[in-house]
mmCIF file of C-alpha atoms in Angstrom:
data_model
loop_
_atom_site.group_PDB
_atom_site.id
_atom_site.type_symbol
_atom_site.label_atom_id
_atom_site.label_comp_id
_atom_site.label_asym_id
_atom_site.label_seq_id
_atom_site.Cartn_x
_atom_site.Cartn_y
_atom_site.Cartn_z
ATOM 1 C CA UNK M 173 -7.938 3.672 0.585
ATOM 2 C CA UNK M 174 -8.352 4.203 4.270
ATOM 3 C CA UNK M 175 -7.964 6.625 7.138
ATOM 4 C CA UNK M 176 -7.109 5.341 10.552
ATOM 5 C CA UNK M 177 -8.403 6.767 13.819
ATOM 6 C CA UNK M 178 -6.472 4.865 16.389
ATOM 7 C CA UNK M 179 -2.939 6.262 16.056
ATOM 8 C CA UNK M 180 -3.167 10.002 16.571
ATOM 9 C CA UNK M 181 -4.624 10.732 19.986
ATOM 10 C CA UNK M 182 -1.206 11.864 21.216
ATOM 11 C CA UNK M 183 -0.044 14.556 23.608
ATOM 12 C CA UNK M 184 2.597 16.235 21.452
ATOM 13 C CA UNK M 185 5.309 17.963 23.485
ATOM 14 C CA UNK M 186 3.364 18.400 26.728
ATOM 15 C CA UNK M 187 6.474 19.492 28.532
ATOM 16 C CA UNK M 188 7.116 22.140 25.884
ATOM 17 C CA UNK M 189 3.640 23.589 26.268
ATOM 18 C CA UNK M 190 4.348 24.847 29.749
ATOM 19 C CA UNK M 191 1.934 22.546 31.559
ATOM 20 C CA UNK M 192 4.541 21.584 34.122
ATOM 21 C CA UNK M 193 5.062 25.220 35.054
ATOM 22 C CA UNK M 194 1.613 25.684 36.587
ATOM 23 C CA UNK M 195 -0.175 24.592 39.740
ATOM 24 C CA UNK M 196 -3.341 23.152 38.266
ATOM 25 C CA UNK M 197 -5.099 23.165 41.618
ATOM 26 C CA UNK M 198 -5.039 26.949 41.367
ATOM 27 C CA UNK M 199 -6.544 26.803 37.854
ATOM 28 C CA UNK M 200 -3.816 28.921 36.317
ATOM 29 C CA UNK M 201 -3.814 29.267 32.551
ATOM 30 C CA UNK M 202 -1.862 26.911 30.304
ATOM 31 C CA UNK M 203 -0.873 26.662 26.669
ATOM 32 C CA UNK M 204 -2.919 24.239 24.507
ATOM 33 C CA UNK M 205 -1.456 20.973 23.314
ATOM 34 C CA UNK M 206 -1.214 20.505 19.539
ATOM 35 C CA UNK M 207 -1.150 17.109 17.814
ATOM 36 C CA UNK M 208 -1.268 15.597 14.368
ATOM 37 C CA UNK M 209 -4.811 14.780 13.214
ATOM 38 C CA UNK M 210 -6.631 11.513 13.488
ATOM 39 C CA UNK M 211 -7.091 9.627 10.245
ATOM 40 C CA UNK M 212 -3.433 9.299 9.266
ATOM 41 C CA UNK M 213 -3.953 5.703 8.068
ATOM 42 C CA UNK M 214 -0.906 4.336 9.840
ATOM 43 C CA UNK M 215 -0.769 0.628 9.065
ATOM 44 C CA UNK M 216 -4.441 0.199 8.158
ATOM 45 C CA UNK M 217 -3.557 -0.816 4.600
ATOM 46 C CA UNK M 218 -1.206 -3.705 3.951
ATOM 47 C CA UNK M 219 -1.384 -6.535 1.398
ATOM 48 C CA UNK M 220 -1.950 -5.756 -2.306
ATOM 49 C CA UNK M 221 -2.526 -2.089 -1.549
ATOM 50 C CA UNK M 222 -2.364 -0.752 -5.098
ATOM 51 C CA UNK M 223 -5.080 -3.021 -6.481
ATOM 52 C CA UNK M 224 -8.506 -1.801 -7.613
ATOM 53 C CA UNK M 225 -11.393 -2.863 -9.808
ATOM 54 C CA UNK M 226 -12.641 -2.016 -13.268
ATOM 55 C CA UNK M 227 -14.732 1.026 -14.317
ATOM 56 C CA UNK M 228 -18.206 0.666 -12.805
ATOM 57 C CA UNK M 229 -17.005 -1.442 -9.844
ATOM 58 C CA UNK M 230 -17.712 -0.546 -6.221
ATOM 59 C CA UNK M 231 -16.090 -1.664 -2.986
ATOM 60 C CA UNK M 232 -17.173 -1.575 0.655
ATOM 61 C CA UNK M 233 -14.702 -1.893 3.503
ATOM 62 C CA UNK M 234 -15.222 -2.144 7.242
ATOM 63 C CA UNK M 235 -12.330 -1.759 9.672
ATOM 64 C CA UNK M 236 -12.585 -2.783 13.323
ATOM 65 C CA UNK M 237 -9.579 -1.661 15.340
ATOM 66 C CA UNK M 238 -8.267 -1.644 18.875
ATOM 67 C CA UNK M 239 -5.108 0.051 20.130
ATOM 68 C CA UNK M 240 -3.620 0.110 23.606
ATOM 69 C CA UNK M 241 -1.507 3.254 23.982
ATOM 70 C CA UNK M 242 0.864 3.377 26.925
ATOM 71 C CA UNK M 243 3.393 6.049 27.795
ATOM 72 C CA UNK M 244 3.700 9.592 26.464
ATOM 73 C CA UNK M 245 7.087 10.271 24.902
ATOM 74 C CA UNK M 246 8.976 13.565 24.636
ATOM 75 C CA UNK M 247 11.180 14.807 21.800
ATOM 76 C CA UNK M 248 14.007 12.486 22.920
ATOM 77 C CA UNK M 249 11.760 9.431 23.061
ATOM 78 C CA UNK M 250 11.704 9.393 26.865
ATOM 79 C CA UNK M 251 8.671 9.201 29.150
ATOM 80 C CA UNK M 252 7.256 12.590 30.160
ATOM 81 C CA UNK M 253 7.276 12.578 33.986
ATOM 82 C CA UNK M 254 4.024 14.495 34.524
ATOM 83 C CA UNK M 255 1.983 11.285 34.667
ATOM 84 C CA UNK M 256 2.536 7.911 36.255
ATOM 85 C CA UNK M 257 1.668 5.137 33.789
ATOM 86 C CA UNK M 258 -0.601 7.083 31.362
ATOM 87 C CA UNK M 259 -2.775 4.882 29.150
ATOM 88 C CA UNK M 260 -5.384 5.236 26.457
ATOM 89 C CA UNK M 261 -7.487 2.557 24.786
ATOM 90 C CA UNK M 262 -8.911 3.477 21.387
ATOM 91 C CA UNK M 263 -11.680 1.472 19.726
ATOM 92 C CA UNK M 264 -12.805 2.318 16.211
ATOM 93 C CA UNK M 265 -15.170 1.145 13.494
ATOM 94 C CA UNK M 266 -14.562 2.719 10.102
ATOM 95 C CA UNK M 267 -16.716 2.426 7.004
ATOM 96 C CA UNK M 268 -15.438 3.105 3.512
ATOM 97 C CA UNK M 269 -17.157 3.169 0.119
ATOM 98 C CA UNK M 270 -15.215 3.394 -3.154
ATOM 99 C CA UNK M 271 -16.528 3.699 -6.691
ATOM 100 C CA UNK M 272 -14.731 3.644 -10.046
ATOM 101 C CA UNK M 273 -16.668 5.804 -12.490
ATOM 102 C CA UNK M 274 -18.116 3.867 -15.411
ATOM 103 C CA UNK M 275 -16.401 5.753 -18.198
ATOM 104 C CA UNK M 276 -13.724 5.204 -20.809
ATOM 105 C CA UNK M 277 -12.359 8.688 -20.144
ATOM 106 C CA UNK M 278 -9.026 8.588 -18.331
ATOM 107 C CA UNK M 279 -7.518 11.211 -16.026
ATOM 108 C CA UNK M 280 -3.747 11.395 -15.563
ATOM 109 C CA UNK M 281 -3.571 8.128 -17.489
ATOM 110 C CA UNK M 282 -5.859 6.173 -15.145
ATOM 111 C CA UNK M 283 -9.474 5.423 -14.288
ATOM 112 C CA UNK M 284 -11.101 8.050 -11.999
ATOM 113 C CA UNK M 285 -13.022 7.211 -8.851
ATOM 114 C CA UNK M 286 -14.356 8.563 -5.571
ATOM 115 C CA UNK M 287 -13.803 7.388 -2.024
ATOM 116 C CA UNK M 288 -15.759 8.204 1.187
ATOM 117 C CA UNK M 289 -14.598 7.258 4.694
ATOM 118 C CA UNK M 290 -16.649 7.653 7.884
ATOM 119 C CA UNK M 291 -15.044 6.739 11.251
ATOM 120 C CA UNK M 292 -16.606 6.103 14.644
ATOM 121 C CA UNK M 293 -14.387 5.870 17.715
ATOM 122 C CA UNK M 294 -14.318 5.512 21.481
ATOM 123 C CA UNK M 295 -11.573 6.882 23.738
ATOM 124 C CA UNK M 296 -10.812 5.607 27.221
ATOM 125 C CA UNK M 297 -7.967 7.548 28.845
ATOM 126 C CA UNK M 298 -6.423 6.760 32.236
ATOM 127 C CA UNK M 299 -3.900 8.989 33.987
ATOM 128 C CA UNK M 300 -2.379 8.507 37.424
ATOM 129 C CA UNK M 301 -1.021 11.805 38.685
ATOM 130 C CA UNK M 302 2.644 11.754 39.555
ATOM 131 C CA UNK M 303 4.327 13.949 42.170
ATOM 132 C CA UNK M 304 5.112 16.814 42.150
ATOM 133 C CA UNK M 305 2.144 17.436 39.831
ATOM 134 C CA UNK M 306 -0.787 16.033 41.865
ATOM 135 C CA UNK M 307 -3.399 18.219 40.168
ATOM 136 C CA UNK M 308 -2.688 17.245 36.578
ATOM 137 C CA UNK M 309 -5.544 15.305 34.992
ATOM 138 C CA UNK M 310 -6.603 15.096 31.349
ATOM 139 C CA UNK M 311 -9.998 14.255 29.889
ATOM 140 C CA UNK M 312 -11.289 12.530 26.740
ATOM 141 C CA UNK M 313 -14.655 13.008 25.009
ATOM 142 C CA UNK M 314 -15.715 9.368 24.951
ATOM 143 C CA UNK M 315 -17.577 7.960 21.961
ATOM 144 C CA UNK M 316 -18.680 9.616 18.761
ATOM 145 C CA UNK M 317 -18.328 10.354 15.073
ATOM 146 C CA UNK M 318 -14.861 11.060 13.700
ATOM 147 C CA UNK M 319 -14.014 13.417 10.857
ATOM 148 C CA UNK M 320 -15.094 11.985 7.466
ATOM 149 C CA UNK M 321 -12.783 12.036 4.454
ATOM 150 C CA UNK M 322 -13.758 12.411 0.788
ATOM 151 C CA UNK M 323 -11.162 11.643 -1.879
ATOM 152 C CA UNK M 324 -10.800 11.472 -5.628
ATOM 153 C CA UNK M 325 -8.472 8.817 -6.948
ATOM 154 C CA UNK M 326 -7.018 7.454 -10.163
ATOM 155 C CA UNK M 327 -6.668 3.684 -10.530
ATOM 156 C CA UNK M 328 -4.007 2.650 -13.026
ATOM 157 C CA UNK M 329 -4.025 -0.434 -15.212
ATOM 158 C CA UNK M 330 -1.436 -3.056 -14.219
ATOM 159 C CA UNK M 331 2.039 -2.814 -15.704
ATOM 160 C CA UNK M 332 2.964 -6.189 -17.169
ATOM 161 C CA UNK M 333 6.218 -7.950 -17.966
ATOM 162 C CA UNK M 334 6.036 -10.848 -20.438
ATOM 163 C CA UNK M 335 2.274 -10.791 -20.068
ATOM 164 C CA UNK M 336 2.363 -11.065 -16.269
ATOM 165 C CA UNK M 337 1.286 -8.210 -13.942
ATOM 166 C CA UNK M 338 4.258 -6.681 -12.156
ATOM 167 C CA UNK M 339 3.132 -3.292 -10.811
ATOM 168 C CA UNK M 340 -0.287 -1.894 -9.862
ATOM 169 C CA UNK M 341 -0.973 1.493 -8.277
ATOM 170 C CA UNK M 342 -3.522 4.113 -7.302
ATOM 171 C CA UNK M 343 -3.077 7.864 -6.808
ATOM 172 C CA UNK M 344 -5.366 9.580 -4.286
ATOM 173 C CA UNK M 345 -6.019 13.157 -3.090
ATOM 174 C CA UNK M 346 -8.585 13.952 -0.421
ATOM 175 C CA UNK M 347 -9.906 16.300 2.225
ATOM 176 C CA UNK M 348 -10.848 15.577 5.845
ATOM 177 C CA UNK M 349 -13.741 17.690 7.116
ATOM 178 C CA UNK M 350 -14.009 18.884 10.759
ATOM 179 C CA UNK M 351 -17.502 17.616 11.587
ATOM 180 C CA UNK M 352 -16.574 14.921 14.128
ATOM 181 C CA UNK M 353 -17.227 15.066 17.861
ATOM 182 C CA UNK M 354 -15.162 17.852 19.392
ATOM 183 C CA UNK M 355 -15.339 19.468 22.830
ATOM 184 C CA UNK M 356 -13.137 22.463 23.560
ATOM 185 C CA UNK M 357 -13.074 21.535 27.252
ATOM 186 C CA UNK M 358 -11.519 18.091 26.607
ATOM 187 C CA UNK M 359 -7.867 17.245 26.004
ATOM 188 C CA UNK M 360 -8.440 14.222 23.752
ATOM 189 C CA UNK M 361 -11.045 14.540 21.010
ATOM 190 C CA UNK M 362 -12.362 12.174 18.356
ATOM 191 C CA UNK M 363 -12.790 15.068 15.900
ATOM 192 C CA UNK M 364 -9.928 17.386 14.946
ATOM 193 C CA UNK M 365 -11.805 20.696 14.520
ATOM 194 C CA UNK M 366 -9.641 21.612 11.539
ATOM 195 C CA UNK M 367 -9.487 20.795 7.845
ATOM 196 C CA UNK M 368 -6.753 18.582 6.400
ATOM 197 C CA UNK M 369 -5.750 17.710 2.857
ATOM 198 C CA UNK M 370 -3.682 14.717 1.890
ATOM 199 C CA UNK M 371 -2.306 12.774 -1.020
ATOM 200 C CA UNK M 372 -0.954 9.243 -1.290
ATOM 201 C CA UNK M 373 0.282 6.779 -3.880
ATOM 202 C CA UNK M 374 -0.595 3.159 -3.117
ATOM 203 C CA UNK M 375 1.419 0.555 -5.012
ATOM 204 C CA UNK M 376 2.166 -3.154 -5.143
ATOM 205 C CA UNK M 377 5.076 -4.908 -6.829
ATOM 206 C CA UNK M 378 4.389 -8.540 -7.763
ATOM 207 C CA UNK M 379 7.935 -9.863 -7.617
ATOM 208 C CA UNK M 380 6.901 -13.450 -8.380
ATOM 209 C CA UNK M 381 3.742 -15.586 -8.262
ATOM 210 C CA UNK M 382 4.368 -15.905 -4.499
ATOM 211 C CA UNK M 383 6.060 -12.696 -3.305
ATOM 212 C CA UNK M 384 4.748 -9.129 -3.242
ATOM 213 C CA UNK M 385 5.772 -5.773 -1.767
ATOM 214 C CA UNK M 386 3.243 -3.005 -1.090
ATOM 215 C CA UNK M 387 4.016 0.621 -0.267
ATOM 216 C CA UNK M 388 1.915 3.711 0.454
ATOM 217 C CA UNK M 389 3.782 7.022 0.865
ATOM 218 C CA UNK M 390 1.454 9.773 2.113
ATOM 219 C CA UNK M 391 1.600 13.507 2.837
ATOM 220 C CA UNK M 392 -0.711 15.584 5.089
ATOM 221 C CA UNK M 393 -1.218 19.344 5.333
ATOM 222 C CA UNK M 394 -3.296 20.629 8.256
ATOM 223 C CA UNK M 395 -5.104 23.965 8.539
ATOM 224 C CA UNK M 396 -5.690 26.059 11.661
ATOM 225 C CA UNK M 397 -7.862 25.128 14.610
ATOM 226 C CA UNK M 398 -9.592 28.351 15.661
ATOM 227 C CA UNK M 399 -11.049 26.861 18.848
ATOM 228 C CA UNK M 400 -8.211 25.076 20.695
ATOM 229 C CA UNK M 401 -9.257 22.505 23.274
ATOM 230 C CA UNK M 402 -8.164 22.013 26.877
ATOM 231 C CA UNK M 403 -9.782 20.837 30.110
ATOM 232 C CA UNK M 404 -7.737 23.554 31.832
ATOM 233 C CA UNK M 405 -8.113 27.311 31.301
ATOM 234 C CA UNK M 406 -6.027 28.451 28.352
ATOM 235 C CA UNK M 407 -3.731 31.457 28.355
ATOM 236 C CA UNK M 408 -5.459 34.643 27.282
ATOM 237 C CA UNK M 409 -4.604 35.584 23.740
ATOM 238 C CA UNK M 410 -4.463 32.014 22.409
ATOM 239 C CA UNK M 411 -6.484 32.341 19.206
ATOM 240 C CA UNK M 412 -5.503 29.318 17.157
ATOM 241 C CA UNK M 413 -3.255 26.307 16.812
ATOM 242 C CA UNK M 414 -1.968 24.492 13.735
ATOM 243 C CA UNK M 415 -0.653 20.954 13.524
ATOM 244 C CA UNK M 416 2.480 20.475 11.468
ATOM 245 C CA UNK M 417 2.782 18.815 8.087
ATOM 246 C CA UNK M 418 3.616 15.119 8.080
ATOM 247 C CA UNK M 419 4.919 12.401 5.798
ATOM 248 C CA UNK M 420 4.394 8.692 6.355
ATOM 249 C CA UNK M 421 4.681 5.354 4.601
ATOM 250 C CA UNK M 422 2.919 2.019 5.032
ATOM 251 C CA UNK M 423 4.852 -1.046 3.881
ATOM 252 C CA UNK M 424 4.143 -4.751 3.538
ATOM 253 C CA UNK M 425 5.933 -7.882 2.368
ATOM 254 C CA UNK M 426 3.565 -10.731 1.538
ATOM 255 C CA UNK M 427 3.999 -14.421 0.722
ATOM 256 C CA UNK M 428 1.135 -16.181 -1.071
ATOM 257 C CA UNK M 429 0.744 -19.597 0.566
ATOM 258 C CA UNK M 430 -2.056 -20.671 -1.793
ATOM 259 C CA UNK M 431 -4.936 -19.170 -3.771
ATOM 260 C CA UNK M 432 -6.739 -18.236 -0.543
ATOM 261 C CA UNK M 433 -4.077 -17.262 1.999
ATOM 262 C CA UNK M 434 -1.267 -14.686 2.026
ATOM 263 C CA UNK M 435 0.884 -14.076 5.108
ATOM 264 C CA UNK M 436 3.595 -11.543 5.805
ATOM 265 C CA UNK M 437 4.837 -8.572 7.786
ATOM 266 C CA UNK M 438 3.579 -4.993 7.688
ATOM 267 C CA UNK M 439 4.657 -1.714 9.154
ATOM 268 C CA UNK M 440 4.575 2.066 8.975
ATOM 269 C CA UNK M 441 6.810 5.041 9.612
ATOM 270 C CA UNK M 442 5.605 8.564 10.452
ATOM 271 C CA UNK M 443 7.738 11.703 10.497
ATOM 272 C CA UNK M 444 6.399 15.183 11.141
ATOM 273 C CA UNK M 445 8.238 17.608 8.858
ATOM 274 C CA UNK M 446 7.223 21.043 10.217
ATOM 275 C CA UNK M 447 6.662 22.207 13.805
ATOM 276 C CA UNK M 448 3.281 22.571 15.443
ATOM 277 C CA UNK M 449 2.247 26.190 15.937
ATOM 278 C CA UNK M 450 0.309 28.353 18.416
ATOM 279 C CA UNK M 451 -0.830 31.761 17.122
ATOM 280 C CA UNK M 452 1.466 31.260 14.126
ATOM 281 C CA UNK M 453 4.569 30.719 16.295
ATOM 282 C CA UNK M 454 6.420 27.419 16.108
ATOM 283 C CA UNK M 455 6.579 25.140 19.150
ATOM 284 C CA UNK M 456 10.181 24.033 19.389
ATOM 285 C CA UNK M 457 10.958 20.317 19.592
ATOM 286 C CA UNK M 458 7.340 19.354 18.854
ATOM 287 C CA UNK M 459 7.722 17.101 15.816
ATOM 288 C CA UNK M 460 6.139 13.680 16.148
ATOM 289 C CA UNK M 461 7.677 10.406 14.996
ATOM 290 C CA UNK M 462 6.880 6.711 15.264
ATOM 291 C CA UNK M 463 7.715 3.340 13.736
ATOM 292 C CA UNK M 464 5.271 0.411 13.747
ATOM 293 C CA UNK M 465 5.872 -3.223 12.803
ATOM 294 C CA UNK M 466 4.007 -6.516 13.049
ATOM 295 C CA UNK M 467 2.573 -9.653 11.394
ATOM 296 C CA UNK M 468 -0.467 -9.909 9.153
ATOM 297 C CA UNK M 469 -2.485 -12.104 6.830
ATOM 298 C CA UNK M 470 -5.250 -11.911 4.230
ATOM 299 C CA UNK M 471 -7.829 -14.540 3.282
ATOM 300 C CA UNK M 472 -9.014 -14.112 -0.324
ATOM 301 C CA UNK M 473 -12.487 -15.441 -1.137
ATOM 302 C CA UNK M 474 -12.775 -13.698 -4.510
ATOM 303 C CA UNK M 475 -15.277 -10.881 -3.936
ATOM 304 C CA UNK M 476 -14.679 -10.936 -0.182
ATOM 305 C CA UNK M 477 -11.292 -10.479 1.442
ATOM 306 C CA UNK M 478 -10.456 -10.542 5.146
ATOM 307 C CA UNK M 479 -7.311 -8.837 6.495
ATOM 308 C CA UNK M 480 -5.717 -9.049 9.957
ATOM 309 C CA UNK M 481 -2.763 -6.889 11.023
ATOM 310 C CA UNK M 482 -1.145 -6.304 14.427
ATOM 311 C CA UNK M 483 1.441 -3.704 15.431
ATOM 312 C CA UNK M 484 3.755 -2.519 18.156
ATOM 313 C CA UNK M 485 5.585 0.804 18.018
ATOM 314 C CA UNK M 486 9.147 1.919 18.693
ATOM 315 C CA UNK M 487 11.244 5.083 18.129
ATOM 316 C CA UNK M 488 8.287 7.184 19.356
ATOM 317 C CA UNK M 489 8.704 10.927 19.887
ATOM 318 C CA UNK M 490 6.213 13.573 21.094
ATOM 319 C CA UNK M 491 3.187 11.265 21.126
ATOM 320 C CA UNK M 492 1.579 8.277 22.778
ATOM 321 C CA UNK M 493 3.300 4.945 22.153
ATOM 322 C CA UNK M 494 1.113 2.154 20.768
ATOM 323 C CA UNK M 495 1.992 -0.795 22.974
ATOM 324 C CA UNK M 496 -0.100 -3.143 20.848
ATOM 325 C CA UNK M 497 -2.881 -2.870 18.295
ATOM 326 C CA UNK M 498 -4.956 -5.061 16.008
ATOM 327 C CA UNK M 499 -7.060 -4.251 12.956
ATOM 328 C CA UNK M 500 -9.628 -6.537 11.293
ATOM 329 C CA UNK M 501 -10.677 -5.471 7.788
ATOM 330 C CA UNK M 502 -13.392 -6.810 5.497
ATOM 331 C CA UNK M 503 -13.366 -5.856 1.797
ATOM 332 C CA UNK M 504 -16.335 -6.654 -0.431
ATOM 333 C CA UNK M 505 -16.322 -5.981 -4.192
ATOM 334 C CA UNK M 506 -19.579 -5.510 -6.082
#
């Protein structure tokens, strides 16, 4: 039930954009970079992901996240040589409110609800110019509001076996609105400046009283950005860009130590399935990919639950690599 800001401030296929072909000190025009949107929810959800309340219930969640991104990878997973030791620290605080409508009427066999997510984030980018590109320098737009997401979801009743819950799930479809902080003279922005729609299916299998597996497959479609951003002058005739479609999955294996504590491992996998585009033309070798993995735990105090997850990425292509990250999440039911 969550969008995540920290993962997507990547430089997709910088080498393919033609940046290396220009002497920046002479302010020659360049092609814009195009990246997947923020809010892809990579790894933010983990234990017992498919669970929800009863009709009339509400939930509030607060996510506090930090990610240290280091190294920009190309389509072969190798460092792009334009910069020497590029880094970006991303701090985010995300608020989420969910409500299950108080009605006996079901939709698609489940209980309908609404979900609102509002992110705030801060970007701190650091680039050391590497020869022979001494003029290359990229800029971020600091701190501000991210793009909010509004979703409708359907929470399903648990599937039981011999009277015991075995499978719980939730189906969600939402839209991300381009109202976050966006500057067309910055390379890294908190807001996307384009609309996105997504759908996911969150689910948990209760394999035994102790063991559980949670999964969240998700799909994103992104619309055009009619005001591409760059700290450098763009080529004349660049009217729009469009990020590609993507598919991802969050996964978690949990072990319930006692009534209050569950520990386990979590991860995520992202694969872009169509190319980024500029003026409707595909950018070759621009698809992004990453794999994250790390430990986690949840403390269950009935109406309040506290989650901790940490990740490190591998198999990264056409984006920043997350060297390490941590997310603290508080869930309150009322």
